[in-house]
Amino acid sequence: MSMLFQRDKWLQYRAFRNVPLLARRLPETQLLEKETLDHMLLQHSSVVLKPCDGRYGRDIVFIRRLKTGTYQIQNENNIITMQNKSDLQDWFDQIGKDREYIIQQRLYLARIRQRPFDLRIMVQRQKATSSAWKVTGSYAKIASRGYLVTSVTNRTIPVLKALQLARVGGRKLLLQVERTALLAAKSLEVHYPDLRQIGFDIGIDKKGRIWIIEGNYRPDLRPFRHLKDSSMYRRILWYQKH
């Protein structure tokens, strides 16, 4: 893959952090090292570890510090418990030796029927370098039972329906989400001038606050193909060709 479109969550985070209106929509994020693992677990009772080059939500790990002094680790729907910080450090030494990770505060996303969900916002622009970014499609992803990541899902629904079911907002919130995605695209355009499509994952927490989870440079289009509203899929294909 060209370095231009290389997946790197740490580089992407730093690009967003330099834009004040985006910075406030970012969870606290550090490059994972022993010191940052200790610091983040002191600051937050629950954190998330993500491979910098990760895709499709694979190898994402949630760590929760319990009042008993133990640590609960969840990957997909598998949960293990570390009895103390020394055991946690041994575990970290294993996962961190071959791959670079970021560590983030955990976002407590809004839920639909007790399952977290987030939003996929597709933004694209035409081939002309001066063309503006446009929102060309969107849907909500609901996590499967027992999972904390929405990449493991068998259900997608329209965004407005999801916001209403979760009772966190409506059309006004959706417009704010779309504006956030468009601004994020413009900030990445500075670094990647040939980039023409991004699938943003946007989280809404239980208080209705908007959070940028990440931007995907090669988004999966299959969910759009299966939506009842086929106009989104047709629009996405049009932008890819033009």
Short mmCIF file of C-alpha atoms in Angstrom, two decimals:
data_model
loop_
_atom_site.label_atom_id
_atom_site.label_comp_id
_atom_site.label_asym_id
_atom_site.label_seq_id
_atom_site.Cartn_x
_atom_site.Cartn_y
_atom_site.Cartn_z
CA MET A 1 0.00 0.00 0.00
CA SER A 2 1.23 3.51 -0.75
CA MET A 3 2.54 5.37 2.29
CA LEU A 4 0.02 8.08 1.37
CA PHE A 5 -2.86 5.88 2.47
CA GLN A 6 -1.08 3.89 5.16
CA ARG A 7 -3.32 3.12 8.12
CA ASP A 8 -1.81 4.72 11.20
CA LYS A 9 -4.17 5.66 14.01
CA TRP A 10 -1.48 7.62 15.86
CA LEU A 11 -0.66 9.84 12.88
CA GLN A 12 -4.37 10.38 12.23
CA TYR A 13 -5.00 11.34 15.84
CA ARG A 14 -2.22 13.94 15.71
CA ALA A 15 -3.69 15.44 12.51
CA PHE A 16 -7.09 15.86 14.20
CA ARG A 17 -5.56 17.14 17.43
CA ASN A 18 -4.13 20.19 15.62
CA VAL A 19 -7.65 21.42 14.70
CA PRO A 20 -9.32 22.93 17.82
CA LEU A 21 -12.88 22.09 16.72
CA LEU A 22 -11.83 18.44 16.22
CA ALA A 23 -9.55 18.20 19.26
CA ARG A 24 -12.51 18.50 21.62
CA ARG A 25 -14.13 15.50 19.92
CA LEU A 26 -11.16 13.19 20.52
CA PRO A 27 -10.82 10.79 23.45
CA GLU A 28 -7.58 11.13 25.38
CA THR A 29 -5.04 9.17 23.35
CA GLN A 30 -1.40 8.15 23.86
CA LEU A 31 1.07 5.93 22.07
CA LEU A 32 1.12 2.71 24.12
CA GLU A 33 4.17 2.28 26.34
CA LYS A 34 4.54 1.00 29.88
CA GLU A 35 4.40 4.53 31.29
CA THR A 36 1.32 5.54 29.30
CA LEU A 37 -0.46 2.30 30.24
CA ASP A 38 0.11 3.09 33.93
CA HIS A 39 -0.87 6.75 33.49
CA MET A 40 -4.06 6.04 31.56
CA LEU A 41 -5.22 3.38 34.01
CA LEU A 42 -4.75 5.87 36.84
CA GLN A 43 -6.71 8.54 34.95
CA HIS A 44 -9.47 6.26 33.65
CA SER A 45 -11.07 3.15 35.08
CA SER A 46 -11.38 1.69 31.57
CA VAL A 47 -9.15 2.09 28.50
CA VAL A 48 -8.95 0.75 24.95
CA LEU A 49 -5.88 -0.55 23.12
CA LYS A 50 -5.88 -0.42 19.30
CA PRO A 51 -3.17 -1.51 16.84
CA CYS A 52 -1.93 1.54 14.92
CA ASP A 53 -2.33 -0.40 11.68
CA GLY A 54 -5.54 -2.17 12.70
CA ARG A 55 -8.54 -2.67 10.45
CA TYR A 56 -12.10 -4.01 10.83
CA GLY A 57 -11.88 -3.67 14.62
CA ARG A 58 -9.53 -6.64 14.93
CA ASP A 59 -7.24 -7.00 17.97
CA ILE A 60 -8.92 -4.17 19.90
CA VAL A 61 -8.54 -4.76 23.63
CA PHE A 62 -10.52 -3.22 26.49
CA ILE A 63 -8.92 -3.08 29.96
CA ARG A 64 -10.96 -2.28 33.04
CA ARG A 65 -9.42 -1.55 36.45
CA LEU A 66 -11.61 -3.09 39.15
CA LYS A 67 -11.94 -1.93 42.76
CA THR A 68 -10.40 -5.22 43.90
CA GLY A 69 -7.07 -4.26 42.30
CA THR A 70 -7.53 -6.77 39.47
CA TYR A 71 -7.75 -5.99 35.77
CA GLN A 72 -10.38 -7.32 33.37
CA ILE A 73 -9.27 -7.66 29.74
CA GLN A 74 -11.76 -8.13 26.92
CA ASN A 75 -10.94 -8.93 23.28
CA GLU A 76 -14.03 -9.50 21.12
CA ASN A 77 -16.27 -11.57 23.44
CA ASN A 78 -13.39 -13.20 25.38
CA ILE A 79 -12.75 -11.94 28.92
CA ILE A 80 -9.77 -12.75 31.14
CA THR A 81 -8.73 -11.36 34.53
CA MET A 82 -5.25 -10.31 35.61
CA GLN A 83 -4.78 -10.57 39.35
CA ASN A 84 -2.38 -7.66 39.75
CA LYS A 85 -0.33 -5.03 37.90
CA SER A 86 2.62 -7.39 37.54
CA ASP A 87 0.49 -9.89 35.62
CA LEU A 88 -0.85 -7.04 33.49
CA GLN A 89 2.71 -5.93 32.73
CA ASP A 90 3.68 -9.46 31.65
CA TRP A 91 0.67 -9.52 29.34
CA PHE A 92 1.57 -6.10 27.93
CA ASP A 93 5.16 -7.22 27.25
CA GLN A 94 3.77 -9.99 25.05
CA ILE A 95 1.33 -7.98 22.95
CA GLY A 96 3.53 -4.90 22.62
CA LYS A 97 6.71 -6.51 21.35
CA ASP A 98 5.72 -7.02 17.70
CA ARG A 99 3.15 -4.28 17.05
CA GLU A 100 2.57 -0.61 17.83
CA TYR A 101 -0.63 0.34 19.67
CA ILE A 102 -2.41 3.46 20.83
CA ILE A 103 -4.20 3.61 24.17
CA GLN A 104 -7.37 5.65 24.63
CA GLN A 105 -9.89 6.43 27.32
CA ARG A 106 -12.89 4.20 26.79
CA LEU A 107 -15.96 5.87 25.35
CA TYR A 108 -19.26 4.81 26.88
CA LEU A 109 -21.32 4.86 23.72
CA ALA A 110 -25.06 5.26 23.61
CA ARG A 111 -26.90 1.94 23.36
CA ILE A 112 -29.81 0.40 21.55
CA ARG A 113 -31.32 -2.53 23.46
CA GLN A 114 -28.24 -2.66 25.71
CA ARG A 115 -25.83 -2.83 22.78
CA PRO A 116 -23.41 0.00 21.88
CA PHE A 117 -23.59 1.55 18.44
CA ASP A 118 -21.66 4.04 16.36
CA LEU A 119 -22.15 5.79 13.04
CA ARG A 120 -20.41 5.29 9.70
CA ILE A 121 -20.33 8.58 7.79
CA MET A 122 -19.06 8.31 4.21
CA VAL A 123 -17.46 11.45 2.75
CA GLN A 124 -16.10 11.78 -0.78
CA ARG A 125 -14.93 14.35 -3.29
CA GLN A 126 -14.53 14.39 -7.03
CA LYS A 127 -11.22 13.96 -8.83
CA ALA A 128 -10.63 17.69 -9.27
CA THR A 129 -8.21 18.74 -6.53
CA SER A 130 -10.31 21.81 -5.68
CA SER A 131 -13.54 19.84 -5.22
CA ALA A 132 -15.35 20.03 -1.90
CA TRP A 133 -15.97 17.08 0.41
CA LYS A 134 -19.57 15.82 0.50
CA VAL A 135 -21.39 13.40 2.78
CA THR A 136 -22.54 10.64 0.41
CA GLY A 137 -23.89 8.02 2.81
CA SER A 138 -24.37 6.96 6.42
CA TYR A 139 -25.67 4.17 8.63
CA ALA A 140 -25.53 3.05 12.24
CA LYS A 141 -23.69 -0.11 13.36
CA ILE A 142 -25.02 -1.96 16.40
CA ALA A 143 -22.62 -4.31 18.20
CA SER A 144 -23.49 -7.99 18.45
CA ARG A 145 -24.49 -9.30 21.88
CA GLY A 146 -21.48 -9.68 24.19
CA TYR A 147 -19.22 -7.45 22.08
CA LEU A 148 -18.02 -3.89 22.76
CA VAL A 149 -16.92 -3.12 19.17
CA THR A 150 -19.40 -2.45 16.40
CA SER A 151 -17.20 -4.08 13.75
CA VAL A 152 -18.70 -7.36 14.99
CA THR A 153 -22.29 -6.76 13.97
CA ASN A 154 -25.07 -8.32 12.00
CA ARG A 155 -27.27 -5.24 12.10
CA THR A 156 -27.12 -1.83 10.45
CA ILE A 157 -29.93 0.72 10.52
CA PRO A 158 -30.48 4.32 9.33
CA VAL A 159 -28.70 6.92 11.45
CA LEU A 160 -31.80 8.92 12.42
CA LYS A 161 -33.59 5.77 13.52
CA ALA A 162 -30.60 4.82 15.71
CA LEU A 163 -30.42 8.25 17.35
CA GLN A 164 -34.13 8.16 18.08
CA LEU A 165 -34.03 4.59 19.46
CA ALA A 166 -31.13 5.54 21.73
CA ARG A 167 -32.88 8.78 22.74
CA VAL A 168 -29.75 10.90 22.28
CA GLY A 169 -30.88 13.29 19.54
CA GLY A 170 -32.27 13.69 16.07
CA ARG A 171 -31.67 15.58 12.83
CA LYS A 172 -29.80 18.46 14.53
CA LEU A 173 -27.31 16.01 16.06
CA LEU A 174 -26.90 14.25 12.70
CA LEU A 175 -26.03 17.58 11.05
CA GLN A 176 -23.38 18.18 13.73
CA VAL A 177 -21.96 14.70 13.10
CA GLU A 178 -21.82 15.36 9.35
CA ARG A 179 -20.10 18.72 9.85
CA THR A 180 -17.55 17.01 12.09
CA ALA A 181 -16.83 14.39 9.42
CA LEU A 182 -16.41 17.04 6.71
CA LEU A 183 -14.03 19.09 8.86
CA ALA A 184 -12.05 15.94 9.70
CA ALA A 185 -11.78 15.13 5.99
CA LYS A 186 -10.44 18.62 5.25
CA SER A 187 -7.83 18.23 7.98
CA LEU A 188 -6.63 14.93 6.46
CA GLU A 189 -6.63 16.43 2.97
CA VAL A 190 -3.74 18.68 4.05
CA HIS A 191 -1.61 15.60 4.73
CA TYR A 192 -3.02 13.31 2.01
CA PRO A 193 -3.90 15.50 -1.01
CA ASP A 194 -4.87 12.52 -3.21
CA LEU A 195 -7.38 11.14 -0.72
CA ARG A 196 -10.92 11.10 -2.20
CA GLN A 197 -13.02 8.95 0.15
CA ILE A 198 -13.08 8.34 3.89
CA GLY A 199 -15.47 6.28 5.98
CA PHE A 200 -15.58 7.94 9.40
CA ASP A 201 -16.62 6.07 12.51
CA ILE A 202 -18.30 8.55 14.84
CA GLY A 203 -19.44 7.71 18.35
CA ILE A 204 -22.26 9.30 20.33
CA ASP A 205 -21.99 8.84 24.08
CA LYS A 206 -24.85 8.51 26.52
CA LYS A 207 -24.95 12.30 27.01
CA GLY A 208 -25.24 12.95 23.27
CA ARG A 209 -21.63 14.13 22.85
CA ILE A 210 -19.91 13.47 19.52
CA TRP A 211 -16.59 11.60 19.39
CA ILE A 212 -14.32 10.85 16.43
CA ILE A 213 -13.32 7.19 16.58
CA GLU A 214 -11.35 6.99 13.32
CA GLY A 215 -11.34 7.53 9.57
CA ASN A 216 -11.03 4.57 7.21
CA TYR A 217 -9.33 5.19 3.87
CA ARG A 218 -10.62 1.97 2.31
CA PRO A 219 -14.11 1.68 3.79
CA ASP A 220 -16.19 -1.43 3.26
CA LEU A 221 -19.07 -0.55 0.93
CA ARG A 222 -21.06 -3.77 1.36
CA PRO A 223 -23.33 -2.42 4.13
CA PHE A 224 -24.42 0.43 1.85
CA ARG A 225 -25.35 -2.09 -0.84
CA HIS A 226 -27.73 -3.81 1.59
CA LEU A 227 -29.53 -0.69 2.82
CA LYS A 228 -33.16 -0.19 1.76
CA ASP A 229 -32.19 3.27 0.52
CA SER A 230 -30.17 2.32 -2.57
CA SER A 231 -29.55 5.97 -3.50
CA MET A 232 -26.61 6.15 -1.08
CA TYR A 233 -24.81 3.25 -2.73
CA ARG A 234 -25.41 4.69 -6.21
CA ARG A 235 -24.12 8.10 -5.07
CA ILE A 236 -20.96 6.55 -3.59
CA LEU A 237 -20.23 4.68 -6.84
CA TRP A 238 -20.78 7.89 -8.84
CA TYR A 239 -18.21 9.77 -6.77
CA GLN A 240 -15.72 6.92 -7.12
CA LYS A 241 -15.96 7.21 -10.92
CA HIS A 242 -15.94 11.02 -11.12
#
